[in-house]
PDB file of C-alpha atoms and ligand atoms in Angstrom:
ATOM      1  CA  UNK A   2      -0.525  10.572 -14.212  1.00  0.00           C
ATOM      2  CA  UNK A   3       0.080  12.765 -11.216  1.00  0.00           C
ATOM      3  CA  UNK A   4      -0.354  12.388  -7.304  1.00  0.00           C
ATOM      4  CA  UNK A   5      -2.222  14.505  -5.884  1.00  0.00           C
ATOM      5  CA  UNK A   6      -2.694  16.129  -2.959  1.00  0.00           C
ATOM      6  CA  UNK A   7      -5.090  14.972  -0.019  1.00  0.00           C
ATOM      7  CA  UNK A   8      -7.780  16.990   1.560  1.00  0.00           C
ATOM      8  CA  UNK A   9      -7.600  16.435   5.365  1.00  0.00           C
ATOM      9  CA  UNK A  10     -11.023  16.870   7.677  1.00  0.00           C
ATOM     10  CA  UNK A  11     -11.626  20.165   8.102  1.00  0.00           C
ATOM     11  CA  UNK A  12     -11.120  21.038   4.758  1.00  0.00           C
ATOM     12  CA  UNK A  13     -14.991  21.725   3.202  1.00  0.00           C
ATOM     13  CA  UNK A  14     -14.383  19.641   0.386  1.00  0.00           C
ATOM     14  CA  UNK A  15     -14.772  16.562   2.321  1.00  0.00           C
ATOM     15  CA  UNK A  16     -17.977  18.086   4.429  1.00  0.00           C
ATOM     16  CA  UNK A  17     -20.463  18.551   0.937  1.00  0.00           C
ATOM     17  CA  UNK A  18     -21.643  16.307  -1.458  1.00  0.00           C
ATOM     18  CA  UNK A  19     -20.120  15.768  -4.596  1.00  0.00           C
ATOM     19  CA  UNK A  20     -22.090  15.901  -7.755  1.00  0.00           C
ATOM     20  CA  UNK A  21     -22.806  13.098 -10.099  1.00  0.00           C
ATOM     21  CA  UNK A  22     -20.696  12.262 -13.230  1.00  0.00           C
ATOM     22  CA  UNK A  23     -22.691  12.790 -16.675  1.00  0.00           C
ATOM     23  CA  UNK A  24     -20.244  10.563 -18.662  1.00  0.00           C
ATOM     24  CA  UNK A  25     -18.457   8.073 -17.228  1.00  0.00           C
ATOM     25  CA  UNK A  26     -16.432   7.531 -20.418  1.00  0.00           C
ATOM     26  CA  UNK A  27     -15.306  10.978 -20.374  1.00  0.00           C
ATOM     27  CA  UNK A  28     -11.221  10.794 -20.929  1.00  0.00           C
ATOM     28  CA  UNK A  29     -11.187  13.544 -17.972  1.00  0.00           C
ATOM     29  CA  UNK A  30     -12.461  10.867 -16.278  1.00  0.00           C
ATOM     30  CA  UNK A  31     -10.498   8.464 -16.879  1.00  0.00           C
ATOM     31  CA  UNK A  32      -7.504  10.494 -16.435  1.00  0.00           C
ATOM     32  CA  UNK A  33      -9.327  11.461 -12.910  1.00  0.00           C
ATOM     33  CA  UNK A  34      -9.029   7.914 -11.888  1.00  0.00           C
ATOM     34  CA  UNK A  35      -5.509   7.244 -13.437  1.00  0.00           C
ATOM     35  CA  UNK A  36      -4.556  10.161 -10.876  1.00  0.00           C
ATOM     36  CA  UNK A  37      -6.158   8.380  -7.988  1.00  0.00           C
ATOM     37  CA  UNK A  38      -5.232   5.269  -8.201  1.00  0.00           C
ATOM     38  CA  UNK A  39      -1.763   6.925  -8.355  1.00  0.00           C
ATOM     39  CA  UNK A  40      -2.347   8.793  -5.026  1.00  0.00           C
ATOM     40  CA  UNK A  41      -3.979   6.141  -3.263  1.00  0.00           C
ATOM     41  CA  UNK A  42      -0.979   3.579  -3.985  1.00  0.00           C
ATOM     42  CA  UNK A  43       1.620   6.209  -2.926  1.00  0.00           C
ATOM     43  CA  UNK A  44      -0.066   7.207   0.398  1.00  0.00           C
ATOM     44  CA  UNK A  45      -0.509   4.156   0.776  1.00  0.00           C
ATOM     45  CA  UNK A  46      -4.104   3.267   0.992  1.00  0.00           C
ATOM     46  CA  UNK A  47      -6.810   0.813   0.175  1.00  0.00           C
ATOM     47  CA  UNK A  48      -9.601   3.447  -0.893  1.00  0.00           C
ATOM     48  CA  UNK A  49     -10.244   6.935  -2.502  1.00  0.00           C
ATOM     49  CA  UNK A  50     -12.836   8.824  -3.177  1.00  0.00           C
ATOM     50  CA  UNK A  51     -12.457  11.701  -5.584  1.00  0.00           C
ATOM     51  CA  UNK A  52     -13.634  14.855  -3.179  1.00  0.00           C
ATOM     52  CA  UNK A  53     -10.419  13.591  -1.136  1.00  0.00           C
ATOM     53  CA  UNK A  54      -8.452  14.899  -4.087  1.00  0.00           C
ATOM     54  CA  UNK A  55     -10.248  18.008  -4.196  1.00  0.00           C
ATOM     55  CA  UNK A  56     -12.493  16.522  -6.861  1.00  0.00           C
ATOM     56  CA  UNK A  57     -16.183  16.933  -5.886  1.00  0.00           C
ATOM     57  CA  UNK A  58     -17.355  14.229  -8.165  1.00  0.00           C
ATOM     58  CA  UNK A  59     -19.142  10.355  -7.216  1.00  0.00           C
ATOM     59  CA  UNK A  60     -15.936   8.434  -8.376  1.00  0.00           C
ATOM     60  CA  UNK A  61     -14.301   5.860  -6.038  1.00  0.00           C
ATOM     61  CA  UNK A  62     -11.886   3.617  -5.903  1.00  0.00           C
ATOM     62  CA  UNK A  63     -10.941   0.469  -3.683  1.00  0.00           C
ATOM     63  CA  UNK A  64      -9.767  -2.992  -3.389  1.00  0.00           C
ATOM     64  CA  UNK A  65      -9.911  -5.495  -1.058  1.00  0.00           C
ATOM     65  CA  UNK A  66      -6.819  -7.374   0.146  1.00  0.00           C
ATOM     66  CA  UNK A  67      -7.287 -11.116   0.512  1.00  0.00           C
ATOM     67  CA  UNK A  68      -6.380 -11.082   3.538  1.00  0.00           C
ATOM     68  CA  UNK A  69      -9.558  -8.967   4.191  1.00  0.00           C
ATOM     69  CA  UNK A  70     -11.825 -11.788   2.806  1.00  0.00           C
ATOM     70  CA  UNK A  71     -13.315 -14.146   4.189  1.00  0.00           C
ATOM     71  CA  UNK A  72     -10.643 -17.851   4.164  1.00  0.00           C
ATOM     72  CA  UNK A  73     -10.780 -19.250   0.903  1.00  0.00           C
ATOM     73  CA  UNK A  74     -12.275 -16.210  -1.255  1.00  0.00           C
ATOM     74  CA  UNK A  75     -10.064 -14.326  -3.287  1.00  0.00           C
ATOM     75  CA  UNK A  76      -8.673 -10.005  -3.165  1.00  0.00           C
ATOM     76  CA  UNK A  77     -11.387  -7.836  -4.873  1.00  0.00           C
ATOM     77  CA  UNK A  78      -9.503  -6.223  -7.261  1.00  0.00           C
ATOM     78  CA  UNK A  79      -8.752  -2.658  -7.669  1.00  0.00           C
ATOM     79  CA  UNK A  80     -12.081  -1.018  -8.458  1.00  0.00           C
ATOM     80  CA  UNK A  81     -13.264   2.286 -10.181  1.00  0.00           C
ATOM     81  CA  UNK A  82     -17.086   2.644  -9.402  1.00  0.00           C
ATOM     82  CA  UNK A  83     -18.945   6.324 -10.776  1.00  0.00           C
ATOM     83  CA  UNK A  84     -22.312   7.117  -9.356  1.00  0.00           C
ATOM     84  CA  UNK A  85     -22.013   4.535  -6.806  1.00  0.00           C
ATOM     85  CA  UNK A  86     -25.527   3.744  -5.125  1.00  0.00           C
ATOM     86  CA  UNK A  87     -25.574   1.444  -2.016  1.00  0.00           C
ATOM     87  CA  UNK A  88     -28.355  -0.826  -0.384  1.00  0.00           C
ATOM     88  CA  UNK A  89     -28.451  -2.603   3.124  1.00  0.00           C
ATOM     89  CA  UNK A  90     -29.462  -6.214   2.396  1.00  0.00           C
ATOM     90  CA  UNK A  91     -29.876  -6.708   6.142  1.00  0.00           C
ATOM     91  CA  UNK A  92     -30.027  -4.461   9.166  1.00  0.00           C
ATOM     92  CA  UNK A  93     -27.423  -6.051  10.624  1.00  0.00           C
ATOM     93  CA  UNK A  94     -24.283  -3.894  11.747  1.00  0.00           C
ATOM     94  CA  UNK A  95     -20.754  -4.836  12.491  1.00  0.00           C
ATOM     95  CA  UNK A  96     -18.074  -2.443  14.428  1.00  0.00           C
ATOM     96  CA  UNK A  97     -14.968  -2.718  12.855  1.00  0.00           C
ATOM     97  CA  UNK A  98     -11.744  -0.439  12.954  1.00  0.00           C
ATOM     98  CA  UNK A  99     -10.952   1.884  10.203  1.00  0.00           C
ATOM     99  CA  UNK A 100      -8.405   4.210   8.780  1.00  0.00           C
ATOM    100  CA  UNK A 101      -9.046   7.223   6.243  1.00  0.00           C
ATOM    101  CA  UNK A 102      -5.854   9.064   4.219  1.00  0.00           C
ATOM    102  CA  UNK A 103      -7.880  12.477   5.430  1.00  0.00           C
ATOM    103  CA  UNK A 104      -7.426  11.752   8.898  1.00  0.00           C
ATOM    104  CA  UNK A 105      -4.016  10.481   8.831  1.00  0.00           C
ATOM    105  CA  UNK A 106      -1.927   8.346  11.547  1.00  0.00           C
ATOM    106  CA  UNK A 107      -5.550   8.260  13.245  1.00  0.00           C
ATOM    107  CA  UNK A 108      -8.067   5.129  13.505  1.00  0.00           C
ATOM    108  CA  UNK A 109     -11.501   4.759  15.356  1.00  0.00           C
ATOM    109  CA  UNK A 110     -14.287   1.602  15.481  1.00  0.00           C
ATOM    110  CA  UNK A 111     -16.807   2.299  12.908  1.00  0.00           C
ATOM    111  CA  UNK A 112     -20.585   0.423  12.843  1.00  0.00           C
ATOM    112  CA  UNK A 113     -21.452  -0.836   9.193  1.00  0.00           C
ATOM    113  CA  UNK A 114     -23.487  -2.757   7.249  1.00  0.00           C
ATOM    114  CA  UNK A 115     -22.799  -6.261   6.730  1.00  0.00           C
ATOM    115  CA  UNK A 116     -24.438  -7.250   3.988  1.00  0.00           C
ATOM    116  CA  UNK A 117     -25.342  -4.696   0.881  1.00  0.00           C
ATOM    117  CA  UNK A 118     -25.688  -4.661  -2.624  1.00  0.00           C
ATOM    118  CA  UNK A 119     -24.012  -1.925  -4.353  1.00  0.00           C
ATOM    119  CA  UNK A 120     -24.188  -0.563  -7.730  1.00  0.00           C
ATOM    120  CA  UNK A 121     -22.692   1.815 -10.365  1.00  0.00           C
ATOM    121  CA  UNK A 122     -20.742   2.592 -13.347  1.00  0.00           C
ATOM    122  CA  UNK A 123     -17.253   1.347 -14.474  1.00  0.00           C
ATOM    123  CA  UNK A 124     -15.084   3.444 -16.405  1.00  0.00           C
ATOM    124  CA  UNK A 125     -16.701   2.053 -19.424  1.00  0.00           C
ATOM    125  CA  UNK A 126     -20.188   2.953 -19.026  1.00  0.00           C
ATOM    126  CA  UNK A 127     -21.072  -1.039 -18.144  1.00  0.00           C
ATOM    127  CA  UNK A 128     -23.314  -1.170 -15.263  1.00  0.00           C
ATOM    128  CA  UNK A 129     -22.188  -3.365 -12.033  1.00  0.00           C
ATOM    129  CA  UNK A 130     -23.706  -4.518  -8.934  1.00  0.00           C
ATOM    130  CA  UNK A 131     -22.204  -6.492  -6.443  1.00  0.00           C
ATOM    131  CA  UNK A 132     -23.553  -8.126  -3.215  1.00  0.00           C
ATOM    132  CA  UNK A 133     -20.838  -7.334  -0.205  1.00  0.00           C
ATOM    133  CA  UNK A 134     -19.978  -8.632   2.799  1.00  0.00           C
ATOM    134  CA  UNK A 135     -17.785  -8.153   5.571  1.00  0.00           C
ATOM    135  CA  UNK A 136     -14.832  -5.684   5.272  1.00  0.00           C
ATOM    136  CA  UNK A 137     -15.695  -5.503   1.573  1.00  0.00           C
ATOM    137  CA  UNK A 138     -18.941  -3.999   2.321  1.00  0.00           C
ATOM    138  CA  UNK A 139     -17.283  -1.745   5.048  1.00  0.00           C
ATOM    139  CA  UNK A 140     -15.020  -0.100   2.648  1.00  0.00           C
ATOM    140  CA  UNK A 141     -17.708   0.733   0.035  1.00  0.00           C
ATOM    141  CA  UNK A 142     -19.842   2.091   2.242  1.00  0.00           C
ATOM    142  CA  UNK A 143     -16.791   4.347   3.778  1.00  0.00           C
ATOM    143  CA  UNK A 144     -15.899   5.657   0.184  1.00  0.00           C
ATOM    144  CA  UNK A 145     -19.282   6.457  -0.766  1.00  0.00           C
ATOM    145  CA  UNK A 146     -19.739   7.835   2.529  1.00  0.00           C
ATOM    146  CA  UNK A 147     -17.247  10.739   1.337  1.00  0.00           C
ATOM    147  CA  UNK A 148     -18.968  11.492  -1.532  1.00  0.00           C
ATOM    148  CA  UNK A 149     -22.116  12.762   0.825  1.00  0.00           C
ATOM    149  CA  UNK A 150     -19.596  14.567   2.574  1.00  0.00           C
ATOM    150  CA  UNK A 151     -19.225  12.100   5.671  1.00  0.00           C
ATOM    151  CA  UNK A 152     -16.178  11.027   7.489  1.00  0.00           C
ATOM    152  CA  UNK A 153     -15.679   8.172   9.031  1.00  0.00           C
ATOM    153  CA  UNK A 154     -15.412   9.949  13.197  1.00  0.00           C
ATOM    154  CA  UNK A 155     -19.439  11.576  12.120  1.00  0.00           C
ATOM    155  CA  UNK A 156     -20.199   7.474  12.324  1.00  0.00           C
ATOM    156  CA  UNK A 157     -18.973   6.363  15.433  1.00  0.00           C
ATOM    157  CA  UNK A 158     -20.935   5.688  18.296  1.00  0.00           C
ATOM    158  CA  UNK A 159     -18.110   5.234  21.306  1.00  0.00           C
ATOM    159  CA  UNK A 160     -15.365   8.434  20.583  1.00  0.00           C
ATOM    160  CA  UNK A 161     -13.370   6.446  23.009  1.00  0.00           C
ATOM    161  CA  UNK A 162     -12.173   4.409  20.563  1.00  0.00           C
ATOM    162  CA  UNK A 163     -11.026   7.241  18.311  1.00  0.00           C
ATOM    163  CA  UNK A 164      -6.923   8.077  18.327  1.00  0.00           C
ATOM    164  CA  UNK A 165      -3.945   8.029  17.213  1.00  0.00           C
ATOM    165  CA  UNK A 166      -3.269   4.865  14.943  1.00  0.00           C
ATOM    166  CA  UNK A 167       0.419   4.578  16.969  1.00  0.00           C
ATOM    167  CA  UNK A 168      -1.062   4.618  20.540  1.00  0.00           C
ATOM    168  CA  UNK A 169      -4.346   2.094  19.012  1.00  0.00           C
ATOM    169  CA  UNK A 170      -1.936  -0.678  18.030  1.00  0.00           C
ATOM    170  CA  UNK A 171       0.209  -0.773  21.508  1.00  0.00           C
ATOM    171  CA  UNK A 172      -3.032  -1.353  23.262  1.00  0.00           C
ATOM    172  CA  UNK A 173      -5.069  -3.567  21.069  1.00  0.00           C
ATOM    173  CA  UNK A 174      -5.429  -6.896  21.373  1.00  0.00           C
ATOM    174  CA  UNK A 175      -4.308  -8.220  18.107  1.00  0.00           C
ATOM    175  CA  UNK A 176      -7.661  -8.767  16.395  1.00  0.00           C
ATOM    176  CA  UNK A 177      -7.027  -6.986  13.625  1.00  0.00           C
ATOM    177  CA  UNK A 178      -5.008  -4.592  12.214  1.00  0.00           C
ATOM    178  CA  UNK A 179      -5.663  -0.948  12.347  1.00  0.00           C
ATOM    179  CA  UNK A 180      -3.312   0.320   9.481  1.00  0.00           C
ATOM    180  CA  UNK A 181      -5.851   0.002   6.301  1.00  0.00           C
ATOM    181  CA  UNK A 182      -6.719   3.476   5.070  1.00  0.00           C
ATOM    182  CA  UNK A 183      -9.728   4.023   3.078  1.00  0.00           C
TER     183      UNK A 183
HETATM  184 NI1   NI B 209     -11.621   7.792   3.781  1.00  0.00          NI
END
């Protein structure tokens, strides 16, 4: 296992789309992950796709703090998804703060889905799908979002709310924290 190093906007990896895995059961897969979920814990973050790690391949991984479900519901654990597809279940947006290790110490209010079904492979070829809501459903569609070679600032609608993570926290209002990087 290794940590790697981040790609930070700007860089092209993170503007293109990354091509689809063949065989998700491939060890250099697997060892692809085992290096991510590395990096991700020691940046810290919550999320990671692999073109962040100058991998341009559809491999992501996230999880989903409990304290980012809904009361009652339990943490989505940590999650390797390959080929990830997404669906919008509803056309219903939400805005809703986020963080990305390739734009770091910086935060901005993002409009997503808030319901959608998403779908891929696991590590060992199984198939999943999994109906999302709420901040779980925001962070999927943010890490598949960098495997089409978007970043989160390309989805905003109000720039004003774009800045420093530091400066965001002294004037917010307490609703929610602005420190989760995906
Ligand atoms: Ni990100």
């Amino acid at each position: 296992m290794a940590i790697l190093k981040i790609a930070r906007m700007g860089h092209p990896i993170l503007a293109n789309p990354s091509v689809s895995v063949e065989d998700p059961t491939n060890p250099e897969i697997h060892h692809l992950i085992s290096d991510m979920i590395e990096t991700m814990r020691d940046a810290p973050g919550i999320g990671l796709a692999a073109p962040q790690v100058h991998i341009p391949k559809r491999v992501v991984i996230f999880y989903v703090p409990a304290s980012r479900m809904p009361d009652g519901e339990k943490e989505i654990g940590l999650t390797a998804l390959i080929n990830p597809e997404i669906v919008a279940l509803s056309d219903e947006m939400v805005i809703g703060t986020e963080g990305c290790l390739s734009l770091p110490g910086m935060a901005g209010k993002v409009p997503r889905y808030t319901h959608i079904q998403y779908s891929g492979l696991l590590p060992n070829g199984d198939k999943l799908v999994v109906e999302a809501e709420g901040y779980h459903a925001r962070i999927v569609q943010h890490e598949c979002d960098h495997l089409n070679g978007i970043l989160y600032p390309m989805r905003m609608e109000e720039l004003s709310t774009f800045g420093y993570t530091e400066e965001l926290q002294k004037s917010a209002d307490q609703n929610g924290a602005v420190n989760n990087d995906e």
